[in-house]
Tab-separated table of C-alpha atoms in Angstrom:
chain	number	residue	atom	x	y	z
A	279	MET	CA	0.000	0.000	0.000
A	280	ARG	CA	1.371	3.390	-0.931
A	281	ILE	CA	1.603	5.996	1.800
A	282	MET	CA	1.794	9.774	1.949
A	283	LYS	CA	3.894	11.158	4.796
A	284	ILE	CA	3.401	14.611	6.279
A	285	LEU	CA	5.450	15.827	9.228
A	286	PHE	CA	4.291	18.812	11.270
A	287	LYS	CA	5.723	21.003	13.988
A	288	ASN	CA	3.718	23.760	15.667
A	289	ARG	CA	1.011	23.311	13.043
A	290	ARG	CA	3.485	24.008	10.209
A	291	ILE	CA	4.173	21.533	7.432
A	292	LEU	CA	7.847	20.559	7.657
A	293	PHE	CA	7.872	17.605	5.284
A	294	LEU	CA	5.424	16.105	2.850
A	295	SER	CA	6.082	13.283	0.417
A	296	PHE	CA	4.485	10.561	-1.627
A	297	ASN	CA	6.351	7.388	-2.459
A	298	LYS	CA	5.908	8.303	-6.101
A	299	ASN	CA	6.915	11.695	-7.470
A	300	ASN	CA	5.241	14.334	-9.632
A	301	TYR	CA	1.578	13.933	-8.815
A	302	SER	CA	-0.451	16.618	-10.542
A	303	THR	CA	-3.411	15.849	-8.293
A	304	ALA	CA	-3.754	14.138	-4.956
A	305	PRO	CA	-3.760	10.326	-5.310
A	306	LYS	CA	-7.248	8.889	-5.278
A	307	TYR	CA	-6.310	5.903	-3.125
A	308	LEU	CA	-5.680	8.041	-0.045
A	309	ALA	CA	-8.639	7.800	2.308
A	310	THR	CA	-7.737	10.909	4.303
A	311	LEU	CA	-5.539	13.967	4.081
A	312	ARG	CA	-4.150	15.625	7.185
A	313	ILE	CA	-3.780	19.415	7.208
A	314	GLY	CA	-2.624	20.982	10.428
A	315	GLU	CA	-4.279	19.128	13.280
A	316	LYS	CA	-7.265	17.864	11.314
A	317	GLU	CA	-7.839	14.948	8.976
A	318	TYR	CA	-10.087	15.337	5.941
A	319	ARG	CA	-11.591	12.579	3.842
A	320	THR	CA	-10.645	12.594	0.190
A	321	ASP	CA	-12.834	11.831	-2.804
A	322	GLU	CA	-13.064	12.350	-6.542
A	323	TYR	CA	-12.850	16.131	-6.025
A	324	THR	CA	-9.491	16.011	-4.254
A	325	ASN	CA	-6.916	17.845	-6.369
A	326	ILE	CA	-4.721	19.575	-3.805
A	327	THR	CA	-1.034	18.827	-4.354
A	328	PRO	CA	1.942	18.485	-1.993
A	329	LYS	CA	3.451	21.607	-3.545
A	330	ILE	CA	0.381	23.693	-2.743
A	331	LEU	CA	0.243	22.285	0.785
A	332	SER	CA	3.817	23.461	1.280
A	333	TYR	CA	2.662	27.087	1.008
A	334	LEU	CA	0.256	26.844	3.943
A	335	ASN	CA	1.295	28.727	7.073
A	336	ARG	CA	3.895	30.831	5.267
A	337	ASN	CA	1.948	34.002	6.192
A	338	LEU	CA	3.926	36.334	3.936
A	339	HIS	CA	1.475	39.124	4.728
A	340	LEU	CA	2.695	39.051	8.334
A	341	LYS	CA	6.434	38.591	7.718
A	342	LYS	CA	8.698	41.460	8.722
A	343	ASP	CA	10.187	43.286	5.715
A	344	ASN	CA	8.197	41.261	3.180
A	345	PRO	CA	6.716	43.698	0.629
A	346	LEU	CA	3.256	42.152	1.056
A	347	SER	CA	3.407	42.838	4.778
A	348	LEU	CA	4.445	46.432	4.133
A	349	VAL	CA	1.477	47.063	1.825
A	350	ARG	CA	-0.867	45.324	4.258
A	351	GLN	CA	0.256	47.553	7.111
A	352	ARG	CA	-0.115	50.742	5.069
A	353	ILE	CA	-3.678	49.816	4.130
A	354	VAL	CA	-4.577	48.806	7.684
A	355	ASN	CA	-3.099	52.066	8.998
A	356	TYR	CA	-5.220	54.023	6.519
A	357	PHE	CA	-8.451	52.420	7.707
A	358	TYR	CA	-7.450	52.632	11.356
A	359	SER	CA	-6.820	56.366	11.060
A	360	SER	CA	-9.773	57.132	8.778
A	361	PHE	CA	-12.462	55.356	10.800
A	362	THR	CA	-12.486	55.940	14.536
A	363	HIS	CA	-15.037	56.183	17.313
A	364	GLY	CA	-14.087	57.663	20.645
A	365	GLY	CA	-10.492	57.693	19.484
A	366	ASN	CA	-10.447	53.961	18.717
A	367	PRO	CA	-10.444	52.275	15.282
A	368	ILE	CA	-13.834	50.861	14.312
A	369	PHE	CA	-12.418	48.298	11.873
A	370	SER	CA	-11.380	44.966	13.354
A	371	VAL	CA	-8.693	42.958	11.557
A	372	TYR	CA	-8.641	39.198	10.964
A	373	ASP	CA	-5.299	38.246	9.441
A	374	ASN	CA	-4.572	34.728	10.696
A	375	VAL	CA	-7.652	32.688	9.789
A	376	SER	CA	-7.278	29.130	8.479
A	377	PRO	CA	-7.503	28.935	4.670
A	378	VAL	CA	-9.500	25.693	4.850
A	379	VAL	CA	-13.161	26.541	4.218
A	380	SER	CA	-16.355	24.810	3.166
A	381	THR	CA	-17.952	25.163	-0.248
A	382	LYS	CA	-20.822	26.831	1.602
A	383	GLN	CA	-18.480	29.541	2.891
A	384	ASN	CA	-16.613	30.000	-0.377
A	385	PHE	CA	-19.608	29.880	-2.719
A	386	ASP	CA	-23.118	29.363	-1.305
A	387	ASP	CA	-22.996	32.074	1.360
A	388	LEU	CA	-21.893	34.517	-1.352
A	389	LEU	CA	-24.714	33.632	-3.771
A	390	ILE	CA	-22.317	32.146	-6.314
A	391	PRO	CA	-24.447	29.921	-8.587
A	392	GLU	CA	-23.863	26.169	-8.632
A	393	ASP	CA	-22.891	26.295	-12.306
A	394	HIS	CA	-20.526	29.262	-11.919
A	395	PRO	CA	-17.112	28.555	-13.495
A	396	SER	CA	-15.289	29.688	-10.345
A	397	ARG	CA	-16.461	26.450	-8.657
A	398	ALA	CA	-14.703	24.228	-11.204
A	399	LYS	CA	-11.949	21.824	-10.168
A	400	SER	CA	-9.815	23.535	-12.778
A	401	ASP	CA	-10.074	26.784	-10.775
A	402	CYS	CA	-9.902	25.681	-7.125
A	403	TYR	CA	-7.880	23.444	-4.845
A	404	TYR	CA	-10.346	20.975	-3.376
A	405	ILE	CA	-9.622	18.875	-0.306
A	406	ASN	CA	-12.868	17.041	-1.012
A	407	SER	CA	-16.239	17.833	-2.568
A	408	THR	CA	-17.342	20.028	0.349
A	409	THR	CA	-14.002	21.481	1.505
A	410	LEU	CA	-11.326	23.519	-0.247
A	411	LEU	CA	-8.615	26.103	0.219
A	412	ARG	CA	-10.347	29.478	0.079
A	413	ALA	CA	-10.343	31.153	-3.322
A	414	HIS	CA	-10.936	34.605	-1.806
A	415	MET	CA	-10.952	36.185	1.629
A	416	THR	CA	-14.637	36.972	1.130
A	417	ALA	CA	-15.220	33.348	2.151
A	418	HIS	CA	-15.123	34.546	5.782
A	419	GLN	CA	-17.537	37.444	5.288
A	420	SER	CA	-20.776	35.735	6.319
A	421	GLU	CA	-19.363	34.103	9.452
A	422	LEU	CA	-18.061	37.472	10.685
A	423	LEU	CA	-21.384	39.138	9.922
A	424	ARG	CA	-23.175	36.373	11.829
A	425	ALA	CA	-20.851	37.081	14.756
A	426	GLY	CA	-22.325	40.595	14.883
A	427	LEU	CA	-19.408	42.498	13.350
A	428	ASP	CA	-20.134	45.609	11.298
A	429	ASN	CA	-16.726	46.784	10.067
A	430	PHE	CA	-13.825	44.431	9.452
A	431	LEU	CA	-10.797	43.635	7.306
A	432	MET	CA	-10.021	40.034	6.304
A	433	ILE	CA	-6.408	39.463	5.247
A	434	GLY	CA	-4.682	36.297	4.134
A	435	ASP	CA	-3.517	33.840	1.519
A	436	VAL	CA	-5.913	32.581	-1.159
A	437	TYR	CA	-5.570	29.712	-3.608
A	438	ARG	CA	-6.584	29.458	-7.260
A	439	ARG	CA	-5.262	27.096	-9.884
A	440	ASP	CA	-3.262	29.075	-12.427
A	441	GLU	CA	-0.355	28.810	-14.805
A	442	ILE	CA	2.753	30.254	-13.181
A	443	ASP	CA	4.499	33.183	-14.845
A	444	SER	CA	5.883	36.576	-13.830
A	445	THR	CA	2.450	37.927	-12.842
A	446	HIS	CA	0.486	34.776	-11.935
A	447	PHE	CA	0.927	32.328	-9.076
A	448	PRO	CA	-1.528	29.815	-7.559
A	449	VAL	CA	-1.176	31.388	-4.113
A	450	PHE	CA	-1.649	35.094	-3.536
A	451	HIS	CA	-2.872	37.444	-0.825
A	452	GLN	CA	-5.941	39.624	-0.413
A	453	ILE	CA	-7.438	42.233	1.837
A	454	ASP	CA	-11.218	42.060	1.777
A	455	ALA	CA	-13.403	44.354	3.854
A	456	VAL	CA	-16.984	45.073	4.844
A	457	ARG	CA	-18.443	48.282	6.246
A	458	SER	CA	-22.068	48.157	7.446
A	459	GLN	CA	-24.319	50.993	8.578
A	460	ARG	CA	-27.743	51.189	10.157
A	461	LYS	CA	-30.283	53.820	9.164
A	462	GLU	CA	-29.413	56.156	12.039
A	463	GLN	CA	-25.727	55.997	11.104
A	464	LEU	CA	-26.124	56.432	7.365
A	465	PHE	CA	-28.787	59.129	7.589
A	466	GLU	CA	-27.663	60.789	10.801
A	467	ASN	CA	-28.616	64.209	9.451
A	468	HIS	CA	-31.646	63.046	7.459
A	469	PRO	CA	-33.866	60.937	9.752
A	470	ASP	CA	-36.711	61.106	7.232
A	471	LEU	CA	-34.766	58.923	4.787
A	472	ASP	CA	-34.574	55.127	4.922
A	473	ILE	CA	-32.323	52.316	3.752
A	474	PHE	CA	-35.154	50.164	2.432
A	475	GLU	CA	-38.014	50.719	0.027
A	476	PRO	CA	-41.511	50.744	1.616
A	477	SER	CA	-42.346	47.427	-0.067
A	478	PHE	CA	-39.517	45.678	1.771
A	479	ASP	CA	-40.402	44.084	5.121
A	480	ARG	CA	-37.189	43.946	7.126
A	481	THR	CA	-38.868	41.662	9.690
A	482	ASN	CA	-39.361	39.047	6.967
A	483	PRO	CA	-36.609	39.702	4.408
A	484	HIS	CA	-36.678	36.219	2.892
A	485	ALA	CA	-40.221	36.787	1.653
A	486	TYR	CA	-38.932	39.553	-0.617
A	487	THR	CA	-37.424	38.837	-4.027
A	488	ASN	CA	-34.481	41.196	-4.264
A	489	SER	CA	-33.982	42.049	-7.923
A	490	ILE	CA	-30.671	43.229	-9.385
A	491	SER	CA	-32.085	43.964	-12.833
A	492	ASN	CA	-31.722	47.699	-12.227
A	493	PRO	CA	-28.027	48.528	-12.828
A	494	ILE	CA	-28.187	51.415	-10.350
A	495	LYS	CA	-29.404	49.627	-7.221
A	496	GLN	CA	-30.906	46.538	-5.618
A	497	SER	CA	-34.698	46.640	-5.592
A	498	CYS	CA	-34.891	46.491	-1.775
A	499	HIS	CA	-32.710	49.585	-1.278
A	500	THR	CA	-33.715	53.193	-1.706
A	501	LEU	CA	-31.824	55.225	-4.259
A	502	GLU	CA	-30.679	57.627	-1.528
A	503	ALA	CA	-29.136	54.835	0.563
A	504	THR	CA	-27.407	53.259	-2.421
A	505	LYS	CA	-25.966	56.509	-3.721
A	506	LEU	CA	-24.727	57.614	-0.304
A	507	MET	CA	-23.024	54.256	0.302
A	508	GLU	CA	-21.535	54.371	-3.191
A	509	ALA	CA	-20.156	57.862	-2.575
A	510	GLN	CA	-18.635	56.825	0.759
A	511	LEU	CA	-17.143	53.650	-0.701
A	512	LYS	CA	-15.530	55.393	-3.651
A	513	ASN	CA	-14.268	58.282	-1.550
A	514	HIS	CA	-12.663	55.922	0.967
A	515	LEU	CA	-10.973	53.816	-1.716
A	516	ILE	CA	-9.713	56.812	-3.676
A	517	GLY	CA	-8.229	58.076	-0.421
A	518	MET	CA	-6.470	54.752	0.038
A	519	VAL	CA	-4.853	54.671	-3.430
A	520	ARG	CA	-3.737	58.279	-2.965
A	521	VAL	CA	-2.001	57.294	0.257
A	522	LEU	CA	-0.272	54.457	-1.590
A	523	PHE	CA	0.514	56.079	-4.945
A	524	GLY	CA	0.380	59.819	-4.293
A	525	GLU	CA	-2.229	62.566	-4.372
A	526	ASP	CA	-1.917	63.108	-8.126
A	527	ILE	CA	-2.641	59.526	-9.175
A	528	LYS	CA	-5.131	59.313	-12.065
A	529	TYR	CA	-7.981	56.866	-11.578
A	530	ARG	CA	-11.214	55.691	-13.143
A	531	TRP	CA	-14.192	53.590	-12.122
A	532	VAL	CA	-15.337	50.702	-14.320
A	533	ASP	CA	-18.723	48.997	-13.937
A	534	ALA	CA	-18.296	45.339	-12.978
A	535	TYR	CA	-20.212	42.231	-11.953
A	536	PHE	CA	-19.688	40.154	-8.831
A	537	PRO	CA	-22.295	37.654	-7.554
A	538	PHE	CA	-22.126	39.021	-4.004
A	539	THR	CA	-22.402	42.790	-4.656
A	540	HIS	CA	-24.693	45.036	-6.709
A	541	PRO	CA	-23.984	47.523	-8.078
A	542	SER	CA	-20.290	46.689	-8.461
A	543	TRP	CA	-17.194	48.503	-9.693
A	544	GLU	CA	-13.495	48.079	-10.307
A	545	LEU	CA	-11.031	50.853	-9.528
A	546	GLU	CA	-8.217	51.355	-12.025
A	547	ILE	CA	-5.258	53.696	-11.684
A	548	TYR	CA	-3.044	55.092	-14.433
A	549	TYR	CA	0.373	53.858	-13.479
A	550	GLU	CA	3.515	53.830	-15.624
A	551	LYS	CA	1.564	54.574	-18.824
A	552	ASN	CA	-1.005	51.814	-18.302
A	553	TRP	CA	-4.375	51.450	-16.606
A	554	MET	CA	-3.989	48.961	-13.758
A	555	GLU	CA	-6.874	47.318	-11.915
A	556	THR	CA	-6.374	47.711	-8.178
A	557	LEU	CA	-9.550	46.330	-6.601
A	558	GLY	CA	-13.170	45.272	-6.962
A	559	CYS	CA	-15.992	46.577	-4.800
A	560	GLY	CA	-19.723	47.119	-4.488
A	561	ILE	CA	-22.844	47.212	-2.341
A	562	VAL	CA	-23.290	43.876	-0.548
A	563	ARG	CA	-26.286	41.881	-1.765
A	564	ASN	CA	-28.996	42.195	0.855
A	565	GLU	CA	-29.665	38.447	0.783
A	566	ILE	CA	-26.212	37.917	2.297
A	567	LEU	CA	-26.930	40.340	5.134
A	568	ALA	CA	-30.383	38.826	5.726
A	569	ASN	CA	-28.924	35.318	5.923
A	570	ALA	CA	-26.308	36.498	8.410
A	571	GLY	CA	-28.633	38.027	10.997
A	572	PRO	CA	-30.959	40.963	11.725
A	573	ASN	CA	-31.579	42.750	8.446
A	574	ASN	CA	-31.268	46.392	9.481
A	575	THR	CA	-28.113	47.503	7.667
A	576	ILE	CA	-26.693	48.295	4.270
A	577	ALA	CA	-23.057	47.453	3.582
A	578	TYR	CA	-20.289	47.908	1.090
A	579	ALA	CA	-17.424	45.502	0.450
A	580	PHE	CA	-14.158	45.512	-1.455
A	581	GLY	CA	-11.278	43.164	-2.260
A	582	ILE	CA	-7.646	44.086	-2.932
A	583	GLY	CA	-4.817	41.911	-4.254
A	584	LEU	CA	-1.643	42.644	-2.305
A	585	GLU	CA	0.792	41.225	-4.869
A	586	ARG	CA	-0.295	43.573	-7.629
A	587	LEU	CA	0.082	46.641	-5.421
A	588	ALA	CA	3.402	45.505	-3.952
A	589	MET	CA	4.869	44.765	-7.376
A	590	ALA	CA	3.921	48.237	-8.593
A	591	LEU	CA	4.998	50.120	-5.477
A	592	TYR	CA	8.335	48.363	-5.012
A	593	LYS	CA	9.200	47.644	-8.671
A	594	ILE	CA	9.177	43.866	-8.238
A	595	PRO	CA	9.470	42.311	-11.724
A	596	ASP	CA	8.301	38.774	-10.890
A	597	ILE	CA	5.526	37.687	-8.518
A	598	ARG	CA	7.579	34.659	-7.445
A	599	LEU	CA	10.097	36.954	-5.776
A	600	VAL	CA	7.688	37.766	-2.925
A	601	TRP	CA	8.204	34.159	-1.754
A	602	SER	CA	11.966	34.629	-1.568
A	603	THR	CA	13.729	34.067	1.739
A	604	ASP	CA	16.935	35.571	0.376
A	605	SER	CA	18.228	38.145	2.840
A	606	GLY	CA	19.488	40.336	0.013
A	607	PHE	CA	16.033	40.588	-1.528
A	608	LEU	CA	14.313	41.296	1.784
A	609	ALA	CA	16.959	43.783	2.925
A	610	GLN	CA	15.866	46.308	0.310
A	611	PHE	CA	12.481	46.606	2.049
A	612	GLN	CA	13.796	47.322	5.534
A	613	ASN	CA	12.471	50.570	7.020
A	614	LYS	CA	10.117	51.113	4.082
């Protein structure tokens, strides 16, 4: 019987091997796969490889002097300083959450259709048919909303199958965020305005069919609430890219589609004679908020890829370099 060996210390993978080399997918004869302190059953969906497992627990976004960590800290500092209450930051940060998630977390909770191509085995690293390595940090959004959190940043490594080249790698890092507001917060100076249309019953939100056929807003939301949240979202994100790239940076908004937000946009900046996508964002679908708890808020969300920003800011020519442990490479980022 062939055996896979994995050695761990302090929850880190130190050694992983099969008795046969060069598997492109996990062998089908293995009944279980151990990741960290937990064993997972394997099945016909299992396609996670030893090489991908070796990247778990590297936490580049938390490593001193790593360019990803530097960008992360600058973004966190911006939100800490821009959003305070009583002198304290209102955004909480979750930057060390396990990348192992359920398909419900990664897809169902975010209204991603069952036939959506992002669910394909060719796109994701599946541990089994119901468990995978997260494909985006948004996978943790619903659980944090259910915990009663209103404003939070989710930061970590994400995994998508991809051909490796100078700008693509199957492991990369994201900052995703949610900011929620109740009526009295959003319309502090206009108590006569409301988040929801009169036809929407917030005590029974699941009885309402929330349409996204209108490109301007979700049918449950008032135009005033949507436009005010849109203005806040765009203002906050423009402020962030100005902190990173300078006050004079040129930018533009591009209409986009994401299953979990509507309306949705991408923010592009004009950098080194090219338009560069920096993030995606939008107004969170109300169904997600209703499924997570009391439906009395409207929220915006955004997602940022750290590698793309770090490569631009620090002139890194190849995405693979961010994984380097070479002291010479890392030394150039000291005191940045």
